[in-house]
N, CA, C and O atoms as a DFTB+ gen file, in Angstrom:
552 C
 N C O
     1  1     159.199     183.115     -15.751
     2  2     160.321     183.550     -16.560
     3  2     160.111     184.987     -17.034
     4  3     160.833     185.949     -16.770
     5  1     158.967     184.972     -17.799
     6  2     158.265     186.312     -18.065
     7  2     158.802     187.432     -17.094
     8  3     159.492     188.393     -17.435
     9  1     158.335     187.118     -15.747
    10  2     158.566     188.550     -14.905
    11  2     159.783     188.363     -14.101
    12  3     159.968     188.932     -13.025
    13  1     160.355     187.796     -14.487
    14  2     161.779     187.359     -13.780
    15  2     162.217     188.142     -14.177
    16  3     162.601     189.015     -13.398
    17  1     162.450     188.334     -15.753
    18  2     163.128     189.071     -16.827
    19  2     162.625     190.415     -17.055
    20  3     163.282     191.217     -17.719
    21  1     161.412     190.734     -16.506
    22  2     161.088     192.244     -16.673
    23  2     161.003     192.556     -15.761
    24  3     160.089     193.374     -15.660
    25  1     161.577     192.327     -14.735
    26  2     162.431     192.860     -12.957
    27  2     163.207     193.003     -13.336
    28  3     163.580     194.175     -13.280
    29  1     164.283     191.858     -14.152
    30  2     165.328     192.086     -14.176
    31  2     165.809     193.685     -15.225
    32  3     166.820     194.341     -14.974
    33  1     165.296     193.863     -15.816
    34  2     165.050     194.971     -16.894
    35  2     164.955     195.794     -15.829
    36  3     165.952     196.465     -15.561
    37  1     163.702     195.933     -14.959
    38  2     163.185     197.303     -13.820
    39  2     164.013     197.505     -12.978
    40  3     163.848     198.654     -12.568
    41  1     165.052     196.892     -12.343
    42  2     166.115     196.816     -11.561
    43  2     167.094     197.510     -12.317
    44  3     167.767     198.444     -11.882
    45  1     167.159     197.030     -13.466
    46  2     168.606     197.533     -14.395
    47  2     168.829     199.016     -14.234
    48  3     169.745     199.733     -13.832
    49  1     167.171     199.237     -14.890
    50  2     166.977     201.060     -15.232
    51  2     167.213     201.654     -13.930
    52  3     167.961     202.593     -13.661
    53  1     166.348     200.863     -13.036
    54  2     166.504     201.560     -11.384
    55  2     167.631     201.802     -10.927
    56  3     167.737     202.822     -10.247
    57  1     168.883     200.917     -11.158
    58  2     170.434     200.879     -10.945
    59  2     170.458     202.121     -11.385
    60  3     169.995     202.958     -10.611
    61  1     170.935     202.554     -12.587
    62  2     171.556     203.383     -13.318
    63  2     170.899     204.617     -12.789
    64  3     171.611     205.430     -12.197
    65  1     169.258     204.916     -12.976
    66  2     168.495     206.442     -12.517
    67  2     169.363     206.611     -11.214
    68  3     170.036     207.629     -11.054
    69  1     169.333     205.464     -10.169
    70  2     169.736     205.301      -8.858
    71  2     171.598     205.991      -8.825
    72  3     172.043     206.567      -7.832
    73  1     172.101     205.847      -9.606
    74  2     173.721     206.166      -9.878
    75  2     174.488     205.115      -9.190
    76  3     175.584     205.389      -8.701
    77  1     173.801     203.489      -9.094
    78  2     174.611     202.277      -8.399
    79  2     175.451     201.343      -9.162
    80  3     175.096     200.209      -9.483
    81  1     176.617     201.897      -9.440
    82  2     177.147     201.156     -10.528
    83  2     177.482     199.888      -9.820
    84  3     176.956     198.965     -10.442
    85  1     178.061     199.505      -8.902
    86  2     177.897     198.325      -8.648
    87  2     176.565     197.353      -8.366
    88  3     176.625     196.125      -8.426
    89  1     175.776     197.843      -8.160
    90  2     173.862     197.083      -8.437
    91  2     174.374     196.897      -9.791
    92  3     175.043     195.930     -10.155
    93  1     174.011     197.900     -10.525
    94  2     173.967     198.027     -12.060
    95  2     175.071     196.186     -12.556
    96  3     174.654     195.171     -13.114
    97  1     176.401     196.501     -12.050
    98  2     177.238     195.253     -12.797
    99  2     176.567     193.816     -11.973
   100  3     176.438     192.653     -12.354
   101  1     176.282     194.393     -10.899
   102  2     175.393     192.723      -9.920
   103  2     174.083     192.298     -10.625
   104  3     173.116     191.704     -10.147
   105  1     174.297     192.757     -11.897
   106  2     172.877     192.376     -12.273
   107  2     172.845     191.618     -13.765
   108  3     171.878     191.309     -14.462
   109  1     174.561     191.406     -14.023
   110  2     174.919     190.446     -14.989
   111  2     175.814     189.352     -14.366
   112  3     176.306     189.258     -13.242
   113  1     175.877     188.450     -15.597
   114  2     176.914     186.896     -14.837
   115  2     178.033     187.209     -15.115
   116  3     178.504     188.170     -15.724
   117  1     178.503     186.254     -14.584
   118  2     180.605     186.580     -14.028
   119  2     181.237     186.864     -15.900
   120  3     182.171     187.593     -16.235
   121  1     180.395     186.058     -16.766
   122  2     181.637     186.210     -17.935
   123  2     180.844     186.777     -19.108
   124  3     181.018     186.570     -20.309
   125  1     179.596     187.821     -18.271
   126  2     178.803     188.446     -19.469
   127  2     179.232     189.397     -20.790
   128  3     180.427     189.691     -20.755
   129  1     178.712     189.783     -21.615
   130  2     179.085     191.172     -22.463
   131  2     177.886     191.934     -22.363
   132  3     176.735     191.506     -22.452
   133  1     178.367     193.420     -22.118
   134  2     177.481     194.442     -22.201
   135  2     178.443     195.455     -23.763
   136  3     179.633     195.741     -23.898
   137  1     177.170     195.734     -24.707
   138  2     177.562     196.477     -25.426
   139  2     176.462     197.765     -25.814
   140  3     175.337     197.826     -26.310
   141  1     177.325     198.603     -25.363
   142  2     176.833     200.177     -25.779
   143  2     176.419     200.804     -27.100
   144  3     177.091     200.416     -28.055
   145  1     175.519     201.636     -27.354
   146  2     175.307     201.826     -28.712
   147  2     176.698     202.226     -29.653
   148  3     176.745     202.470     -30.859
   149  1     178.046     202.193     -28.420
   150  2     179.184     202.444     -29.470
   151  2     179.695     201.449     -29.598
   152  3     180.923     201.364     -29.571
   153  1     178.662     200.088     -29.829
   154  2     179.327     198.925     -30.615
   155  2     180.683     198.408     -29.661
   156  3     180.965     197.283     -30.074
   157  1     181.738     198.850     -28.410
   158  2     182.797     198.337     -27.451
   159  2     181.468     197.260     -27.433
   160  3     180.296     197.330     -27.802
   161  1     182.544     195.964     -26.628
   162  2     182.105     195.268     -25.674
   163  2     182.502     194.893     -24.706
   164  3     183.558     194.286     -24.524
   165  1     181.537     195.270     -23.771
   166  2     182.648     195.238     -21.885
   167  2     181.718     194.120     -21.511
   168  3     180.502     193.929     -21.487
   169  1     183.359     193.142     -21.091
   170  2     183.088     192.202     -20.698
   171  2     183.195     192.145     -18.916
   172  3     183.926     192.910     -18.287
   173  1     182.511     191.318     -18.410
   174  2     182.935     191.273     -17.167
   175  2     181.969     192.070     -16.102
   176  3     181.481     193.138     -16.470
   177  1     181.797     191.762     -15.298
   178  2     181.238     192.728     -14.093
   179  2     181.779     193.989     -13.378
   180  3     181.244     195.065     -13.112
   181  1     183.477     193.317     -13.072
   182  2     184.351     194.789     -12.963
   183  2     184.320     195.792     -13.892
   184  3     184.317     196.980     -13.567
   185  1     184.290     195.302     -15.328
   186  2     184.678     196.140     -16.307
   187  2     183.551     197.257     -16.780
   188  3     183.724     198.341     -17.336
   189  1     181.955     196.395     -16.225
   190  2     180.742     197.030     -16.454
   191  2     180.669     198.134     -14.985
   192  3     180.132     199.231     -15.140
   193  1     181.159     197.807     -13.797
   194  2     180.992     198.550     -12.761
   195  2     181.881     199.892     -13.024
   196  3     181.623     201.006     -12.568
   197  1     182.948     199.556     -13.834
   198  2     183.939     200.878     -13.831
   199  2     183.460     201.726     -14.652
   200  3     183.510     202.942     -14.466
   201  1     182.926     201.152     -15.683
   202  2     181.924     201.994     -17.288
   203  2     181.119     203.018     -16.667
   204  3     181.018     204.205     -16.977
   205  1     180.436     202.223     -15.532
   206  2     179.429     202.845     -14.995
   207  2     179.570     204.037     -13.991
   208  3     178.818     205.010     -13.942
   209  1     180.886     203.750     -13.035
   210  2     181.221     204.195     -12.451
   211  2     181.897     205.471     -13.002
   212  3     182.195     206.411     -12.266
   213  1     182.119     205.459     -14.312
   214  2     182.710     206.696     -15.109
   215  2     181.850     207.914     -15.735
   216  3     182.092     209.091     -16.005
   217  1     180.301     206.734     -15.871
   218  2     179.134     207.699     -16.868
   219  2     178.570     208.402     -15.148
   220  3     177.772     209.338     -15.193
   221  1     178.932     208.002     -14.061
   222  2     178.329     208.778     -12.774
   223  2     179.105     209.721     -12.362
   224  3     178.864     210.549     -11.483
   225  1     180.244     209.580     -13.127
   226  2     181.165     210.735     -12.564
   227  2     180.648     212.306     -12.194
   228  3     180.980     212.779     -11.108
   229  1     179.979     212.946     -12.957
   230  2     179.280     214.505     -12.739
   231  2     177.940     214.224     -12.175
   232  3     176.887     213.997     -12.771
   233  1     178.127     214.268     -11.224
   234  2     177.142     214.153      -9.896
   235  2     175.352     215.053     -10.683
   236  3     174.158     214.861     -10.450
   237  1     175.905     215.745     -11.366
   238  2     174.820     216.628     -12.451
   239  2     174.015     215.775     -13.375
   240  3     172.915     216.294     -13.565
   241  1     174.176     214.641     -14.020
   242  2     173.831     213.972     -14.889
   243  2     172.966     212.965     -14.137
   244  3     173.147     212.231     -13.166
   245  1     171.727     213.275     -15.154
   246  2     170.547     212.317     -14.422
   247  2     169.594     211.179     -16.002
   248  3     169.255     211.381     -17.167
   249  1     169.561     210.338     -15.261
   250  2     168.332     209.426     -16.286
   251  2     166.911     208.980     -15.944
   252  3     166.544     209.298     -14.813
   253  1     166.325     208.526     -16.450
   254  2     165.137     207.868     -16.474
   255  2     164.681     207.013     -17.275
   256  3     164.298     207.402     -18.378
   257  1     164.572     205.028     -16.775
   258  2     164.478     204.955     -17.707
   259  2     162.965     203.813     -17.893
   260  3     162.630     203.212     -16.873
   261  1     162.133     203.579     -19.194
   262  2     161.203     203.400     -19.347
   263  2     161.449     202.136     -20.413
   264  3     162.202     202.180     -21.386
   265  1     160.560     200.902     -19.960
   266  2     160.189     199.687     -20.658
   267  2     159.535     199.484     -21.268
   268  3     158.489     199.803     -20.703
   269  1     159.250     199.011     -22.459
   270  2     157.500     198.807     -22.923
   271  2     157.956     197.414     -24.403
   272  3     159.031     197.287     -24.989
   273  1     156.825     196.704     -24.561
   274  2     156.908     195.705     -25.494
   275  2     158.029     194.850     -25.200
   276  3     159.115     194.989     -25.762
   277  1     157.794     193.968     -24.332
   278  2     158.661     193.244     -23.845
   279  2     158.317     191.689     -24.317
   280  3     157.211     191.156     -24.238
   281  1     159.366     191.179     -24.755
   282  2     158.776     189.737     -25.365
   283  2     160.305     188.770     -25.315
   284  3     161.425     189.027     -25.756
   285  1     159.766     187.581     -24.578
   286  2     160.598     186.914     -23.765
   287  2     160.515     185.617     -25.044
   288  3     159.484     185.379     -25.673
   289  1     162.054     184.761     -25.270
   290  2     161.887     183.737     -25.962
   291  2     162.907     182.646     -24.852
   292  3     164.098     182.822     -24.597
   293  1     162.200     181.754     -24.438
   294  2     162.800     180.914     -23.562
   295  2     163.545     179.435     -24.463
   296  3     163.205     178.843     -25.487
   297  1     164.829     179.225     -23.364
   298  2     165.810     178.389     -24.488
   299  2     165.930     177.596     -22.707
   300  3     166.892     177.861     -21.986
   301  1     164.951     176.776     -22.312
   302  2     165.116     175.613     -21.174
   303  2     164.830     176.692     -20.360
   304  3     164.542     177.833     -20.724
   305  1     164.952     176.151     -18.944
   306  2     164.221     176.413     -17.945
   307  2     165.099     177.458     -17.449
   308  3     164.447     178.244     -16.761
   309  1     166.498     177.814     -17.545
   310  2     167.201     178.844     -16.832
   311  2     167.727     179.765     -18.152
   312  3     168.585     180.632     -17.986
   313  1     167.349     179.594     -18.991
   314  2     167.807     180.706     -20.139
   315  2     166.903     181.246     -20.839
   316  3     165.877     180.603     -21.063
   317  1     167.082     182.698     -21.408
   318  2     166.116     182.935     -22.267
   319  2     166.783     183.956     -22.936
   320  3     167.822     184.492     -22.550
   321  1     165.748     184.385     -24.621
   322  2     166.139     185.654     -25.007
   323  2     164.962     186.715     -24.736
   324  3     163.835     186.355     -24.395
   325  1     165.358     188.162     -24.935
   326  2     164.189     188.927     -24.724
   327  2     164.897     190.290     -25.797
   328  3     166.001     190.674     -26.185
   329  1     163.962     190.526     -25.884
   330  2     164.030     192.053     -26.659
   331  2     162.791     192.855     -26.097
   332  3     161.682     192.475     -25.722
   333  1     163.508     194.373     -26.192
   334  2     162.097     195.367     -25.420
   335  2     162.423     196.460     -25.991
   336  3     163.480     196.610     -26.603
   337  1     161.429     197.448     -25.826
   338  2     161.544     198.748     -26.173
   339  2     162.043     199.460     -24.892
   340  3     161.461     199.296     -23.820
   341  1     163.162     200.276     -25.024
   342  2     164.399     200.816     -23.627
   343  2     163.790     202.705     -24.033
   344  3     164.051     202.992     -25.201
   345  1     163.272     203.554     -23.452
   346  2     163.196     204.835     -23.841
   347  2     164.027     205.567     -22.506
   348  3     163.580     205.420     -21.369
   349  1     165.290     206.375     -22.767
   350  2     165.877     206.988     -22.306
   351  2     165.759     208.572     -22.159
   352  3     165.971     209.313     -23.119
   353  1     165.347     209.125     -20.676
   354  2     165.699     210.703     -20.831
   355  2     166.736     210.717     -20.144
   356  3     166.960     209.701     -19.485
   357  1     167.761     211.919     -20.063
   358  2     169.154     211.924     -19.819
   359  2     169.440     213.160     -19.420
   360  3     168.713     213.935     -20.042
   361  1     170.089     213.677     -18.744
   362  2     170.434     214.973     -18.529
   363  2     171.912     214.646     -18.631
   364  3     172.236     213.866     -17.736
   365  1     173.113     215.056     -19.589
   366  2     174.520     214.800     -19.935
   367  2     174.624     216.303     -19.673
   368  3     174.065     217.069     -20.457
   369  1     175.465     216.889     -18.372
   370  2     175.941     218.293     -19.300
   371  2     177.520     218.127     -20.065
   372  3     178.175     219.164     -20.167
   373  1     177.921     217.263     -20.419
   374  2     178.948     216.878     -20.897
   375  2     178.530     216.792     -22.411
   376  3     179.354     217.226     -23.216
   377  1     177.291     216.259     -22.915
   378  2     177.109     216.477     -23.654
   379  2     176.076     217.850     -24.267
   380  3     176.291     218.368     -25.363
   381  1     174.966     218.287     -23.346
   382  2     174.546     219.609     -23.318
   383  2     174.266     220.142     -21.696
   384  3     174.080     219.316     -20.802
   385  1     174.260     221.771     -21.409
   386  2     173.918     222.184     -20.139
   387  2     172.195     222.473     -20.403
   388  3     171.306     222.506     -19.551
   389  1     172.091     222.659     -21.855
   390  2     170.850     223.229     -22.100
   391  2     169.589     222.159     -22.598
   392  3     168.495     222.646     -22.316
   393  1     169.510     221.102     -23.128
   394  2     168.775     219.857     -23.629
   395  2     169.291     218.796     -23.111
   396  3     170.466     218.444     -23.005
   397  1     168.311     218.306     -22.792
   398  2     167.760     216.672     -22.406
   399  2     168.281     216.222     -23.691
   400  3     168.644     216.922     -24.637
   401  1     168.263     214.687     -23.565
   402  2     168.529     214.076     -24.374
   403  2     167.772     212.990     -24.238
   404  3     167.868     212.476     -23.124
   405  1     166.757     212.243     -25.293
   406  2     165.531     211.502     -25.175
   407  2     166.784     210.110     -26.302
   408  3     167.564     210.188     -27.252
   409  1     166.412     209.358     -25.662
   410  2     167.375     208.156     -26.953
   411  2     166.138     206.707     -26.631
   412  3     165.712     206.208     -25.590
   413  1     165.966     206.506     -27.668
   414  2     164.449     205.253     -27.746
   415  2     165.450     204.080     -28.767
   416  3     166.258     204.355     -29.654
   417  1     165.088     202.928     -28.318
   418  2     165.719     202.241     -28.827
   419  2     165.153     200.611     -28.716
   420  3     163.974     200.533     -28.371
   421  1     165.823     199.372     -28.958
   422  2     165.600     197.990     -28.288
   423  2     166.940     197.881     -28.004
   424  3     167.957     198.478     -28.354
   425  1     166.568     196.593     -26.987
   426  2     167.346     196.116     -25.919
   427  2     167.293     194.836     -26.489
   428  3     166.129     194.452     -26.611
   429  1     168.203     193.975     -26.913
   430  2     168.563     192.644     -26.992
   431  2     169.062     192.048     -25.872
   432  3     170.207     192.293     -25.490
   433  1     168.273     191.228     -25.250
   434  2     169.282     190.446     -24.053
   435  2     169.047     188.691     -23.943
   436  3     168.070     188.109     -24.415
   437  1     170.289     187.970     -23.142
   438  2     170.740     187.264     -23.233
   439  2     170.042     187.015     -21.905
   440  3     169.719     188.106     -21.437
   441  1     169.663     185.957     -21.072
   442  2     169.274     186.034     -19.864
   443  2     169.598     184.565     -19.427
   444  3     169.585     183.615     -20.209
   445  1     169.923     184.473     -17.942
   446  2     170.406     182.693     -17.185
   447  2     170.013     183.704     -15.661
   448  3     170.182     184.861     -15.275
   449  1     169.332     182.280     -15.099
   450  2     168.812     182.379     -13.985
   451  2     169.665     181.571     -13.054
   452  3     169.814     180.407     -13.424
   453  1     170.235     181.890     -11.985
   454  2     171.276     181.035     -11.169
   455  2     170.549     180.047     -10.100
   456  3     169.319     180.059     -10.160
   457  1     170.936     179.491      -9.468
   458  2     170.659     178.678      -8.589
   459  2     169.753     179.453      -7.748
   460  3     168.630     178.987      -7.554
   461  1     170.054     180.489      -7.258
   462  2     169.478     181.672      -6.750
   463  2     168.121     181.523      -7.292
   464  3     167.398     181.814      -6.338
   465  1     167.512     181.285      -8.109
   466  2     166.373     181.911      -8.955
   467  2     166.220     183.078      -9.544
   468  3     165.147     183.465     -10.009
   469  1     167.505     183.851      -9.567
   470  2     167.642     185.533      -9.982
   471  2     168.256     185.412     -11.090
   472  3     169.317     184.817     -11.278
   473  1     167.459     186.101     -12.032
   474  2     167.844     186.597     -13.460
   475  2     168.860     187.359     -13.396
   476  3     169.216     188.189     -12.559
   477  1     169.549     186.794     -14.920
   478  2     170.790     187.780     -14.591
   479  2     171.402     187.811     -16.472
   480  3     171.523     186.944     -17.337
   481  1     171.628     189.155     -16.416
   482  2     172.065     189.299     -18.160
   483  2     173.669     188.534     -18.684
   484  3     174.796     188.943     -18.404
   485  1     173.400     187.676     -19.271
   486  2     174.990     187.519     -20.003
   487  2     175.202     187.977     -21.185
   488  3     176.288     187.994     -21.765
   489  1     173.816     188.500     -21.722
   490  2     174.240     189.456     -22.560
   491  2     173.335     190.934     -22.922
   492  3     172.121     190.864     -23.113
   493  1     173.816     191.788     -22.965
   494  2     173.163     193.327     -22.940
   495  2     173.467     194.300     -24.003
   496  3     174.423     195.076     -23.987
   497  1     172.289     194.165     -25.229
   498  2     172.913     195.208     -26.407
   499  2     171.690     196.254     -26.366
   500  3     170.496     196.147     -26.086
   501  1     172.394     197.148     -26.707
   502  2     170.951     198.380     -27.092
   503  2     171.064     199.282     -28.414
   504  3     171.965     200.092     -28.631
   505  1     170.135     199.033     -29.139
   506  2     170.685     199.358     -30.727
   507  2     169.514     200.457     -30.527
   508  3     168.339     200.155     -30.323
   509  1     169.999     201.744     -30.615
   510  2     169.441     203.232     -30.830
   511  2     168.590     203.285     -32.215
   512  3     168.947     202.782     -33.280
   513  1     167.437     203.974     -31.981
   514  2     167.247     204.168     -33.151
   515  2     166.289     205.574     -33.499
   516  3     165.777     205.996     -34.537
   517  1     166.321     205.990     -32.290
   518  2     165.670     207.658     -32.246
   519  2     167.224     208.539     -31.018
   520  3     167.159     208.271     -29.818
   521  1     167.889     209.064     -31.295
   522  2     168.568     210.014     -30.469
   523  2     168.123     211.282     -30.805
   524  3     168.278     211.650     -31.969
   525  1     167.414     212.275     -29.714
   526  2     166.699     213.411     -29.753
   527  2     167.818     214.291     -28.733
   528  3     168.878     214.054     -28.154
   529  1     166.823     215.509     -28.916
   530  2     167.450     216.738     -28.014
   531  2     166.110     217.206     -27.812
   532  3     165.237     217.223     -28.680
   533  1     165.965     217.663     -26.378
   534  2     164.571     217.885     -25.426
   535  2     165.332     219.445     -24.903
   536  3     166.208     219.486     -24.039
   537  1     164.815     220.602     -25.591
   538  2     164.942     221.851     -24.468
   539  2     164.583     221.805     -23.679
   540  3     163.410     221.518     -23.443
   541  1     165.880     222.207     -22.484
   542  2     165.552     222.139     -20.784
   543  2     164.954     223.872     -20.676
   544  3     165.356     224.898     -21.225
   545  1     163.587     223.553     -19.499
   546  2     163.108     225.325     -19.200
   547  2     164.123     225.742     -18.200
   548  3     164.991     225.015     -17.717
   549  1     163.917     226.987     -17.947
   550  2     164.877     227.735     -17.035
   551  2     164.020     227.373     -15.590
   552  3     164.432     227.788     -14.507
């Protein structure tokens, strides 16, 4: 269960660095919620693929993202909860051309394993609690 769920986490980040918004939504269940540190909640897989498909829009904007303190609470054999430490670097030039943007936070998630044996989020929150600015060198 343990590393089911922290694939499923390493996949997530890999989606997004990767710019695969559809990986990214294949990696929750049909009637999940994903909610952003702006508190929306997008429900759905389409609705998470289009989110995603919108934050990839400027081909310029890059992430990276990093796991640590990961602690799994299991509810039966195909569910669990987990919380982790999520550390984000970001390149937005939408939001700067000149600084990175470092955002550290936890990840609350909801987790069900399908018939498949593949973990999968039905639910995805990330509550911020360091948002930085990183000067980019020339």
């Amino acid at each position: 269960m343990h590393d089911g769920i922290a694939t499923l986490l390493t996949r997530f980040g890999a989606a997004i660095d990767g710019r695969r918004s559809e990986d990214v939504a294949g990696l929750f269940t049909a009637d999940c919620a994903f909610i952003p540190p702006s508190g929306d909640v997008i429900r759905g897989r389409e609705a998470i693929e289009t989110y995603y498909r919108a934050r990839f829009a400027d081909a310029r904007r890059r992430t990276c993202h990093q796991w640590a303190n990961l602690q799994v609470f299991p509810d039966g054999e195909s569910r669990a909860g987990a919380e982790a430490v999520m550390t984000t670097y970001a390149f937005e030039p939408a939001v700067s051309e000149s600084h990175a943007q470092l955002r550290v936070g936890r990840v609350h998630v909801r987790c069900e394993s399908g018939e498949d044996g593949i973990w999968r989020f039905a639910e995805h929150r990330f509550e911020m609690a360091f948002p930085l600015s990183i000067p980019l060198r020339s």
